[in-house]
XYZ file of C-alpha atoms in Angstrom:
640
model
C -1.801 -87.572 -21.412
C -2.729 -83.895 -22.108
C -6.364 -82.769 -21.848
C -6.832 -79.911 -24.319
C -10.057 -78.740 -22.665
C -8.615 -78.461 -19.141
C -5.028 -77.850 -20.313
C -3.824 -80.282 -17.673
C -1.573 -83.365 -17.873
C -2.504 -86.775 -16.426
C 0.222 -89.337 -15.610
C -0.488 -93.029 -14.954
C 2.108 -95.207 -13.202
C 0.946 -98.848 -13.253
C 1.349 -101.273 -10.407
C 4.258 -100.313 -8.171
C 6.025 -98.211 -10.772
C 6.987 -94.600 -10.016
C 7.516 -91.631 -12.309
C 10.245 -89.201 -11.265
C 10.337 -85.763 -12.925
C 13.309 -83.490 -13.175
C 12.622 -80.132 -11.516
C 12.392 -78.271 -14.803
C 9.967 -80.791 -16.300
C 7.928 -80.768 -13.097
C 7.473 -77.010 -13.418
C 6.715 -77.320 -17.098
C 3.897 -79.844 -16.573
C 2.762 -78.055 -13.371
C 3.105 -81.001 -10.981
C 3.883 -80.113 -7.380
C 5.472 -83.456 -6.285
C 8.415 -84.691 -8.353
C 7.583 -88.363 -7.690
C 4.294 -89.677 -9.136
C 2.584 -92.898 -8.069
C -0.640 -94.224 -9.506
C -2.860 -91.917 -11.564
C -2.228 -88.208 -10.901
C -3.449 -85.124 -12.762
C -1.528 -81.846 -12.590
C -3.326 -79.336 -10.305
C -2.440 -76.404 -12.582
C -2.432 -75.664 -16.273
C 0.527 -77.142 -18.095
C 2.814 -74.325 -19.214
C 5.202 -75.401 -21.976
C 6.700 -71.922 -22.008
C 7.425 -71.677 -18.288
C 11.158 -72.046 -18.679
C 11.758 -69.345 -21.283
C 14.850 -67.227 -20.423
C 13.773 -63.968 -22.077
C 10.693 -62.120 -23.191
C 10.361 -59.153 -25.517
C 8.360 -55.971 -24.859
C 6.823 -54.168 -27.829
C 4.946 -50.870 -27.894
C 3.003 -48.984 -30.520
C 4.594 -45.564 -29.980
C 8.273 -46.203 -30.813
C 9.826 -46.297 -34.244
C 10.530 -49.825 -35.538
C 14.129 -51.005 -35.213
C 15.995 -53.866 -36.847
C 15.872 -57.146 -34.892
C 17.411 -59.993 -36.863
C 16.098 -59.583 -40.387
C 12.882 -57.709 -39.547
C 11.882 -54.266 -38.242
C 9.716 -54.309 -35.125
C 8.714 -51.701 -32.494
C 10.806 -53.369 -29.788
C 11.101 -51.479 -26.514
C 13.275 -53.798 -24.410
C 14.422 -57.411 -23.956
C 13.827 -58.602 -20.382
C 15.711 -61.421 -18.676
C 13.437 -63.814 -16.764
C 14.559 -64.560 -13.231
C 13.100 -65.625 -9.896
C 11.333 -68.710 -8.622
C 7.832 -69.979 -9.252
C 5.254 -67.899 -7.370
C 7.716 -65.092 -6.605
C 6.792 -61.478 -7.361
C 9.541 -59.794 -9.367
C 9.825 -56.006 -9.471
C 12.375 -54.597 -11.914
C 13.243 -50.896 -12.096
C 15.482 -49.621 -14.891
C 17.420 -46.531 -13.843
C 19.260 -46.502 -17.185
C 16.421 -46.445 -19.701
C 16.753 -46.987 -23.434
C 15.971 -43.843 -25.386
C 14.047 -44.572 -28.571
C 12.428 -42.226 -31.097
C 8.647 -42.055 -31.001
C 6.429 -42.088 -34.078
C 3.624 -39.876 -32.714
C 3.766 -36.406 -31.241
C 0.828 -37.014 -28.916
C -1.047 -40.034 -27.601
C -3.719 -40.850 -25.040
C -2.773 -44.483 -24.425
C 0.238 -46.751 -24.879
C -0.239 -50.317 -26.101
C 2.220 -52.846 -24.688
C 2.823 -56.378 -25.983
C 4.918 -59.087 -24.266
C 6.070 -61.932 -26.535
C 8.495 -64.849 -26.686
C 11.374 -65.079 -29.141
C 9.042 -67.156 -31.291
C 6.685 -64.208 -31.590
C 3.939 -65.798 -29.487
C 2.316 -63.879 -26.647
C 3.693 -64.790 -23.229
C 1.090 -67.035 -21.514
C 0.972 -65.850 -17.911
C -1.507 -68.486 -16.798
C -1.147 -68.063 -13.019
C 0.178 -64.540 -12.638
C 0.227 -61.090 -14.126
C 2.699 -58.496 -15.251
C 2.582 -54.740 -14.829
C 4.629 -52.449 -17.035
C 4.975 -48.839 -15.972
C 6.172 -46.321 -18.525
C 7.764 -43.340 -16.783
C 8.061 -40.061 -18.737
C 11.384 -38.366 -19.186
C 12.934 -37.048 -15.982
C 16.094 -34.981 -15.700
C 19.220 -36.835 -14.727
C 19.104 -37.466 -10.949
C 22.801 -36.622 -10.777
C 22.040 -33.048 -11.802
C 19.520 -32.668 -8.984
C 21.957 -34.244 -6.539
C 24.744 -31.844 -7.495
C 22.324 -28.904 -7.487
C 21.181 -29.454 -3.898
C 24.615 -30.557 -2.674
C 26.138 -27.305 -3.905
C 23.592 -25.390 -1.840
C 24.801 -26.975 1.381
C 28.072 -25.038 1.485
C 31.773 -25.672 0.784
C 32.312 -23.121 -1.947
C 31.521 -19.694 -3.257
C 28.036 -18.383 -2.492
C 26.518 -19.087 -5.886
C 24.754 -22.103 -7.357
C 27.156 -23.735 -9.764
C 24.448 -25.780 -11.410
C 22.165 -22.855 -12.300
C 22.447 -20.770 -15.431
C 21.149 -17.508 -13.996
C 21.972 -15.868 -10.719
C 19.811 -13.365 -8.839
C 21.275 -10.824 -6.468
C 24.610 -9.080 -6.267
C 26.678 -12.233 -6.535
C 29.836 -12.586 -4.488
C 29.515 -9.495 -2.305
C 32.294 -7.193 -1.110
C 34.065 -5.761 -4.134
C 31.572 -7.579 -6.392
C 28.487 -6.041 -4.853
C 27.841 -3.776 -7.854
C 27.445 -6.764 -10.164
C 24.456 -7.124 -12.412
C 21.266 -8.094 -10.598
C 20.281 -10.900 -12.968
C 23.029 -12.245 -15.195
C 25.223 -15.239 -15.844
C 27.223 -16.274 -12.768
C 30.747 -14.891 -12.652
C 32.672 -18.136 -12.906
C 30.385 -19.741 -15.465
C 30.728 -16.659 -17.675
C 34.460 -16.673 -17.103
C 34.777 -20.287 -18.080
C 33.622 -19.516 -21.598
C 36.375 -16.931 -22.014
C 39.483 -18.083 -20.203
C 39.014 -21.814 -20.038
C 39.231 -24.291 -17.207
C 42.585 -23.259 -15.699
C 41.711 -19.581 -15.726
C 38.411 -20.488 -14.133
C 40.198 -22.153 -11.232
C 42.484 -19.167 -10.768
C 39.587 -16.716 -10.887
C 37.729 -18.845 -8.372
C 40.639 -18.749 -5.959
C 40.857 -14.971 -6.273
C 37.172 -14.677 -5.480
C 37.548 -16.933 -2.450
C 40.422 -14.827 -1.156
C 38.407 -11.624 -1.503
C 35.483 -13.168 0.337
C 37.898 -14.134 3.113
C 38.896 -10.478 3.488
C 42.160 -10.376 1.535
C 43.149 -7.543 -0.795
C 42.250 -8.065 -4.447
C 45.623 -6.971 -5.834
C 47.610 -9.050 -3.375
C 45.519 -12.120 -4.094
C 45.852 -11.558 -7.848
C 49.653 -11.514 -7.668
C 49.810 -14.607 -5.488
C 47.384 -16.600 -7.622
C 49.192 -15.470 -10.794
C 52.343 -17.172 -9.544
C 50.398 -20.370 -8.934
C 48.763 -20.362 -12.370
C 50.212 -22.426 -15.202
C 51.615 -19.761 -17.490
C 51.750 -15.974 -17.330
C 49.324 -15.437 -20.207
C 46.737 -17.714 -18.645
C 47.148 -16.081 -15.238
C 46.794 -12.650 -16.788
C 43.529 -13.697 -18.424
C 42.092 -14.889 -15.125
C 43.056 -11.687 -13.301
C 41.745 -9.494 -16.102
C 38.525 -11.449 -16.122
C 38.021 -10.917 -12.386
C 38.839 -7.216 -12.718
C 36.596 -6.542 -15.712
C 33.637 -8.142 -13.985
C 33.583 -5.119 -11.663
C 32.766 -2.834 -14.572
C 29.737 -2.790 -16.836
C 29.405 -5.790 -19.121
C 28.145 -6.114 -22.631
C 24.641 -7.462 -22.879
C 21.949 -8.194 -25.414
C 18.268 -7.360 -25.315
C 15.751 -10.082 -24.683
C 13.945 -9.055 -27.870
C 16.935 -10.408 -29.829
C 17.090 -13.796 -28.111
C 15.535 -15.438 -31.156
C 17.147 -18.839 -30.673
C 16.596 -19.274 -26.961
C 13.728 -21.268 -25.491
C 12.471 -21.048 -21.915
C 13.559 -23.784 -19.560
C 11.432 -26.884 -19.108
C 10.259 -27.616 -15.583
C 10.782 -31.300 -14.716
C 11.231 -31.209 -10.940
C 7.500 -31.236 -10.114
C 5.513 -33.953 -11.852
C 2.067 -33.029 -10.562
C -0.095 -32.248 -7.575
C -3.580 -32.503 -6.145
C -5.684 -31.126 -3.309
C -6.641 -33.610 -0.597
C -9.544 -32.842 1.725
C -8.960 -33.617 5.407
C -11.782 -33.823 7.914
C -11.909 -33.319 11.667
C -10.548 -35.882 14.096
C -13.793 -35.591 16.075
C -17.135 -33.844 15.811
C -17.269 -30.160 16.675
C -19.000 -29.320 19.933
C -20.274 -25.908 20.988
C -17.176 -23.826 21.528
C -14.901 -26.857 21.238
C -11.585 -26.820 19.348
C -11.189 -27.869 15.730
C -8.408 -30.423 15.190
C -6.790 -31.805 12.042
C -4.096 -34.429 11.572
C -2.256 -34.713 8.255
C -0.089 -37.808 8.031
C 3.323 -37.374 6.432
C 3.531 -40.906 5.052
C 4.128 -41.336 1.352
C 6.354 -39.617 -1.172
C 4.323 -36.443 -1.695
C 5.522 -33.053 -0.510
C 3.086 -30.459 0.894
C 2.561 -26.968 -0.475
C 1.494 -24.985 2.585
C 0.912 -21.807 0.587
C -2.112 -23.440 -1.080
C -3.796 -24.594 2.142
C -7.493 -23.704 2.333
C -9.793 -23.825 5.370
C -13.413 -24.583 4.433
C -16.174 -23.784 6.956
C -19.968 -23.979 6.823
C -21.565 -22.047 9.688
C -24.847 -20.547 10.812
C -26.009 -18.247 13.589
C -28.765 -19.621 15.827
C -30.400 -18.869 19.149
C -28.729 -20.152 22.286
C -31.234 -23.032 22.413
C -30.463 -24.005 18.808
C -33.605 -22.569 17.213
C -33.407 -20.512 14.041
C -33.240 -16.734 13.956
C -36.385 -14.778 13.252
C -36.842 -12.336 10.412
C -36.494 -9.341 12.719
C -33.439 -10.677 14.597
C -30.743 -8.028 14.933
C -27.558 -10.046 14.831
C -24.525 -10.180 12.561
C -20.884 -11.077 12.689
C -17.683 -9.072 12.709
C -15.521 -8.639 9.647
C -13.418 -11.473 8.222
C -15.731 -14.036 9.788
C -13.703 -17.079 8.670
C -10.783 -16.034 10.868
C -12.712 -14.211 13.598
C -14.252 -17.583 14.481
C -10.931 -18.693 15.962
C -8.943 -16.964 18.686
C -5.832 -19.116 18.372
C -4.202 -21.449 15.848
C -1.586 -23.985 16.954
C 0.520 -25.925 14.441
C 2.769 -28.878 15.298
C 5.250 -30.701 13.063
C 6.097 -34.210 14.223
C 4.493 -33.357 17.591
C 6.663 -30.275 18.028
C 4.791 -26.978 18.422
C 6.038 -24.451 15.847
C 3.524 -21.658 16.473
C 3.318 -19.040 19.198
C 0.288 -19.562 21.398
C -1.827 -16.484 22.146
C -5.390 -15.354 21.557
C -4.684 -12.606 19.004
C -5.131 -14.667 15.822
C -8.179 -12.614 14.634
C -6.137 -9.398 14.846
C -3.204 -10.952 13.046
C -5.459 -12.114 10.212
C -7.406 -8.841 10.035
C -4.419 -6.456 10.068
C -2.576 -8.512 7.473
C -5.652 -8.642 5.247
C -6.416 -4.961 5.724
C -2.931 -3.708 4.800
C -1.976 -6.198 2.082
C -4.991 -6.031 -0.228
C -6.538 -3.318 -2.343
C -9.916 -2.591 -3.871
C -10.053 -5.480 -6.352
C -9.216 -8.122 -3.775
C -11.388 -6.739 -0.975
C -14.482 -6.412 -3.146
C -14.235 -9.840 -4.765
C -11.784 -12.515 -3.673
C -11.823 -11.732 0.050
C -15.603 -11.986 0.204
C -15.029 -15.766 0.246
C -13.707 -15.164 3.773
C -16.668 -12.855 4.554
C -14.675 -9.639 4.348
C -16.945 -6.650 3.763
C -15.458 -3.267 4.494
C -16.765 -1.312 7.501
C -17.166 2.325 6.504
C -18.223 3.449 9.982
C -18.268 1.891 13.441
C -21.034 -0.485 12.326
C -21.670 0.604 8.768
C -22.952 -1.118 5.692
C -20.280 -3.828 5.936
C -22.126 -5.307 8.915
C -25.430 -5.115 7.054
C -24.018 -6.920 4.004
C -22.571 -9.693 6.142
C -25.769 -10.071 8.191
C -27.869 -10.645 5.075
C -26.195 -14.016 4.560
C -27.333 -15.319 7.961
C -31.028 -14.351 7.808
C -33.231 -17.106 9.295
C -30.083 -19.027 10.319
C -29.051 -19.783 6.742
C -25.937 -21.928 6.334
C -23.068 -19.811 4.982
C -19.901 -21.349 3.553
C -16.524 -19.619 3.646
C -13.071 -20.610 2.452
C -9.594 -19.104 2.667
C -5.983 -19.651 3.654
C -4.740 -19.838 7.223
C -2.590 -16.989 8.534
C 0.477 -18.772 9.837
C 4.190 -18.161 9.246
C 4.941 -21.496 7.580
C 1.855 -21.189 5.379
C 3.051 -17.852 3.995
C 6.178 -19.166 2.255
C 6.492 -21.071 -1.014
C 8.905 -23.888 -0.162
C 7.422 -27.374 -0.033
C 7.383 -29.342 3.187
C 9.351 -32.585 3.031
C 7.489 -35.856 3.179
C 7.420 -37.997 6.329
C 6.444 -35.004 8.471
C 3.200 -35.315 10.440
C 1.169 -32.119 10.811
C -1.328 -31.274 13.527
C -3.456 -28.133 13.371
C -5.566 -27.066 16.328
C -7.978 -24.132 15.984
C -9.452 -22.764 19.224
C -12.857 -21.110 18.940
C -13.550 -17.453 19.741
C -16.308 -16.489 22.152
C -19.657 -15.584 20.537
C -19.360 -12.159 22.181
C -16.228 -11.518 20.113
C -17.294 -12.684 16.658
C -20.936 -11.541 16.817
C -22.512 -8.073 16.992
C -26.134 -7.490 17.960
C -28.705 -8.965 20.301
C -27.746 -11.354 23.069
C -28.570 -15.046 23.288
C -27.056 -16.191 19.986
C -24.209 -18.492 19.051
C -22.355 -19.810 16.004
C -22.816 -23.437 14.946
C -20.212 -25.058 12.699
C -21.965 -27.547 10.420
C -18.830 -28.489 8.507
C -15.097 -27.826 8.803
C -12.448 -29.328 6.541
C -8.981 -28.526 5.283
C -7.745 -28.691 1.703
C -4.038 -29.534 1.548
C -2.146 -29.537 -1.744
C 0.192 -32.495 -2.104
C 2.915 -32.322 -4.726
C 4.607 -35.215 -6.502
C 8.237 -34.452 -7.318
C 10.751 -36.114 -9.594
C 12.685 -39.063 -8.113
C 15.850 -37.151 -8.942
C 14.759 -34.296 -6.687
C 14.012 -36.719 -3.866
C 17.456 -38.263 -4.230
C 19.107 -34.849 -4.338
C 17.292 -33.776 -1.178
C 18.310 -36.990 0.568
C 21.979 -36.391 -0.269
C 21.809 -32.773 0.888
C 20.023 -33.719 4.128
C 22.980 -35.904 5.008
C 25.033 -32.707 5.299
C 22.601 -30.125 6.603
C 18.976 -29.431 7.482
C 16.236 -28.134 5.204
C 15.854 -24.353 5.289
C 12.490 -22.578 5.382
C 13.006 -18.784 5.400
C 9.867 -17.332 6.954
C 8.676 -13.938 8.090
C 7.724 -14.527 11.693
C 4.704 -12.593 12.868
C 4.022 -11.803 16.493
C 0.858 -10.061 17.631
C 0.753 -8.703 21.180
C -1.717 -6.661 23.218
C -0.892 -4.160 25.967
C -3.377 -2.598 28.382
C -3.756 1.180 28.654
C -5.378 2.111 31.994
C -8.375 4.399 32.247
C -7.478 8.040 32.929
C -4.088 7.801 31.182
C -2.723 10.630 29.063
C 0.479 8.856 28.096
C 2.001 5.432 27.924
C 5.634 4.361 27.743
C 6.182 0.732 26.828
C 9.811 -0.199 27.453
C 10.939 -3.451 25.896
C 7.920 -3.447 23.620
C 9.507 -6.448 21.958
C 12.208 -8.471 23.691
C 14.964 -10.054 21.606
C 15.309 -9.672 17.868
C 14.147 -6.308 16.552
C 11.222 -6.488 14.115
C 11.525 -5.217 10.561
C 7.979 -3.838 10.601
C 5.555 -2.768 13.274
C 1.863 -1.859 13.076
C 0.115 -0.318 16.097
C -3.585 0.237 16.744
C -5.848 0.862 19.742
C -9.281 -0.632 20.457
C -11.679 -0.566 23.390
C -10.748 -3.017 26.114
C -14.216 -4.607 26.288
C -14.333 -4.921 22.483
C -10.990 -6.748 22.574
C -12.291 -9.271 25.105
C -15.695 -9.562 23.426
C -18.741 -7.310 23.462
C -21.923 -7.779 21.444
C -22.294 -4.008 21.186
C -18.783 -3.187 19.921
C -16.686 -3.978 16.876
C -13.336 -5.489 17.963
C -11.741 -4.186 14.747
C -12.739 -0.560 15.302
C -9.284 1.007 15.639
C -9.751 4.394 17.308
C -7.381 7.345 17.591
C -8.402 8.250 21.200
C -7.191 11.796 20.431
C -3.599 10.645 20.230
C -1.218 13.555 19.600
C 2.191 11.870 19.837
C 3.568 8.446 18.959
C 7.257 7.661 18.779
C 9.318 4.525 18.360
C 12.862 4.329 19.735
C 15.645 1.781 19.381
C 18.351 2.196 22.015
C 17.141 5.755 22.592
C 17.187 6.812 18.934
C 13.930 7.694 17.173
C 13.171 5.289 14.299
C 12.436 5.207 11.441
C 11.692 8.945 11.461
C 10.729 11.665 13.915
C 7.685 10.891 16.089
C 4.239 11.404 14.592
C 2.241 14.297 16.081
C -1.294 14.181 14.639
C -4.149 16.474 15.638
C -7.355 14.580 14.950
C -9.585 17.396 16.238
C -8.349 19.605 13.395
C -8.093 16.775 10.840
C -4.297 17.064 10.706
C -3.155 13.466 10.584
C -1.612 13.132 7.134
C 1.754 11.777 8.342
C -0.007 9.134 10.391
C -2.144 8.190 7.386
C 0.906 8.113 5.111
C 2.646 5.739 7.522
C 0.279 3.008 6.298
C 1.930 3.272 2.873
C 5.498 3.907 4.022
C 5.329 1.065 6.508
C 3.938 -1.461 4.033
C 6.166 -0.663 1.023
C 3.339 0.882 -0.991
C 4.487 4.487 -1.013
C 4.820 5.875 -4.551
C 3.374 2.722 -6.115
C 0.090 1.873 -7.749
C -0.816 -0.441 -4.888
C -3.585 0.605 -2.558
C -5.152 -0.635 0.658
C -8.702 0.650 -0.040
C -8.704 2.968 2.999
C -9.460 6.584 2.174
C -8.111 9.631 3.972
C -11.528 10.359 5.510
C -12.060 6.758 6.614
C -8.691 6.557 8.347
C -9.590 8.340 11.635
C -12.985 6.636 11.943
C -12.309 2.886 11.857
C -8.775 2.324 10.560
C -6.445 4.407 12.747
C -3.296 2.317 12.497
C 0.326 3.449 12.616
C 2.914 1.535 10.578
C 6.702 1.667 10.953
C 9.262 0.116 8.594
C 12.478 -0.639 10.514
C 14.236 -2.628 7.769
C 17.616 -1.163 6.712
C 16.809 -1.112 2.973
C 13.015 -0.555 3.117
C 12.679 -3.633 0.942
C 10.406 -6.607 1.451
C 12.153 -8.865 -1.070
C 13.233 -12.474 -0.575
C 16.664 -11.583 0.784
C 17.457 -11.544 4.495
C 18.846 -8.695 6.558
C 21.237 -8.904 9.458
C 19.506 -9.799 12.707
C 19.649 -6.945 15.171
C 18.913 -6.821 18.865
C 18.163 -3.774 20.924
C 15.768 -2.074 23.281
C 12.551 -1.151 21.469
C 10.598 1.551 23.309
C 7.180 2.916 22.393
C 5.794 6.263 23.603
C 2.232 7.505 23.117
C 0.568 10.711 24.365
C -3.111 11.681 24.292
C -4.651 15.146 24.342
C -7.423 14.015 26.719
C -7.714 11.579 29.589
C -8.806 8.139 28.447
C -12.386 7.668 29.615
C -12.216 3.860 29.432
C -9.681 1.097 29.503
C -8.255 0.343 26.082
C -5.982 -2.165 24.418
C -2.974 -1.397 22.262
C -2.547 -4.109 19.633
C 0.973 -4.409 18.192
C 1.609 -6.395 15.019
C 5.311 -7.306 14.724
C 6.958 -8.687 11.577
C 10.385 -10.230 12.043
C 12.963 -11.625 9.653
């Protein structure tokens, strides 16, 4: 007997009789035992449709298609499988492509019905349908990344455009941005000629003569005419090619990016509360499918300056902080990936951050964007920059700052793979270093957090990476930065620093001198006041040869220091360009006396790599007067 109000079935077996259900009928009437004695009511709703073999999914965004003798917006027919109570998860890697009837939509309506047209009655469960937007074929991503792992010519066979000189050697005068050699050749000489041309190119890369290789490969080719085409194609690629102007590309559309599906910033907080002078520690778990974009990392700090006993500053308190306060707060930054330290540990992080900021940004950035990191230019030893910064901290006001961390891995654009745990440890600077003014004050950090951008990539990209990682490791080309300090004794008139950098030679070097007590922390001195100390000679030598030009011989007493000042532009690839550093000629000898040297072979700071070179790097400096105090020479090395 069926109760329409409860939707349950009651069975009555009189006397000693028993009712035995087949398994299918038992599921249909929702009885748990198959043998019924006495009067028993089903514990669940009776489901007359529980044994249906298929159900049909409809949606309101696809064009109707013919099913039987009607047109309906059918998306897919799904086969029902699994046992009662089991959770079924079905993923279709070969989707059906159907035309849509609307160009845009905010929501997608989904209907699940039986072959009778009735809605599927999921009385004791639920169904979830996920509609995934179009993603490029995973096979294309797999081939793209696999081709980058080696075993072939040094070009990406899956990419339409190639940047750089191409194959090298005899091909080094190729176009800088053009269709790859073999792809272009394939359109002209066909598949067989393409193979022959490829073999010629491989021979040349291996060091063989072009003519000899051409003759040998011509014999191997199927047919003299075809072989001649391949050889001619390889030869003509050396010369100038025909091209068209981009203004005439009227039928070409830009490519559509499908590899990255989206991203978001996640805020990470400290592992423990910050104590006075204690380190700041973050842990970013690598679990999940998201990649990490280090280049978008932002450190967010709220700080205030108070008395040593924690009381607020008074109106007449004479205290401020040094430039670039966000980074001057920390003397050292350590980064670990999967518990492996990948940063060099020393206490020169403020100088690394300051020199990089000083020489890589111009007026617009320093007067606007960099103020978020509390950068205000010092015109003199303690000029109006200090006054502007101090205004924020009057009466111990809370000041918030935000900016990116200065670390090698954070200064490149490639995404970090998932499943990599990250630990960041920031060690605090002494108050004597980051503050200028009266004694008895300290910095209190009210809030510190880290914004990390996580990126969701296409499943095809993930699969392609997985295939490539089976053959090789992920590559992260970085510009390693090393910042070192050398002592210059009091009373010196010269210094010779042999083996200024041991191992790989740097591609750039920036040198500056500060007072020794300012370097270690002094409330009366600016640690970023780079002085000239009446230097009259500075030379850099590699294996005894002066590089990159003859030594600089300034005379600061007579204001003759133009070559030293120009080195800031030559050494940072800004010479002859409309790119400034917002340091005037008159300001240079007062606070910004730095000397820059570009040791790269092509004077180019592009994405390409140069050959790694080793040698003995020697630095010589002479002064016109005896040094009255100890000083520190800060060297900022940039390596490949």
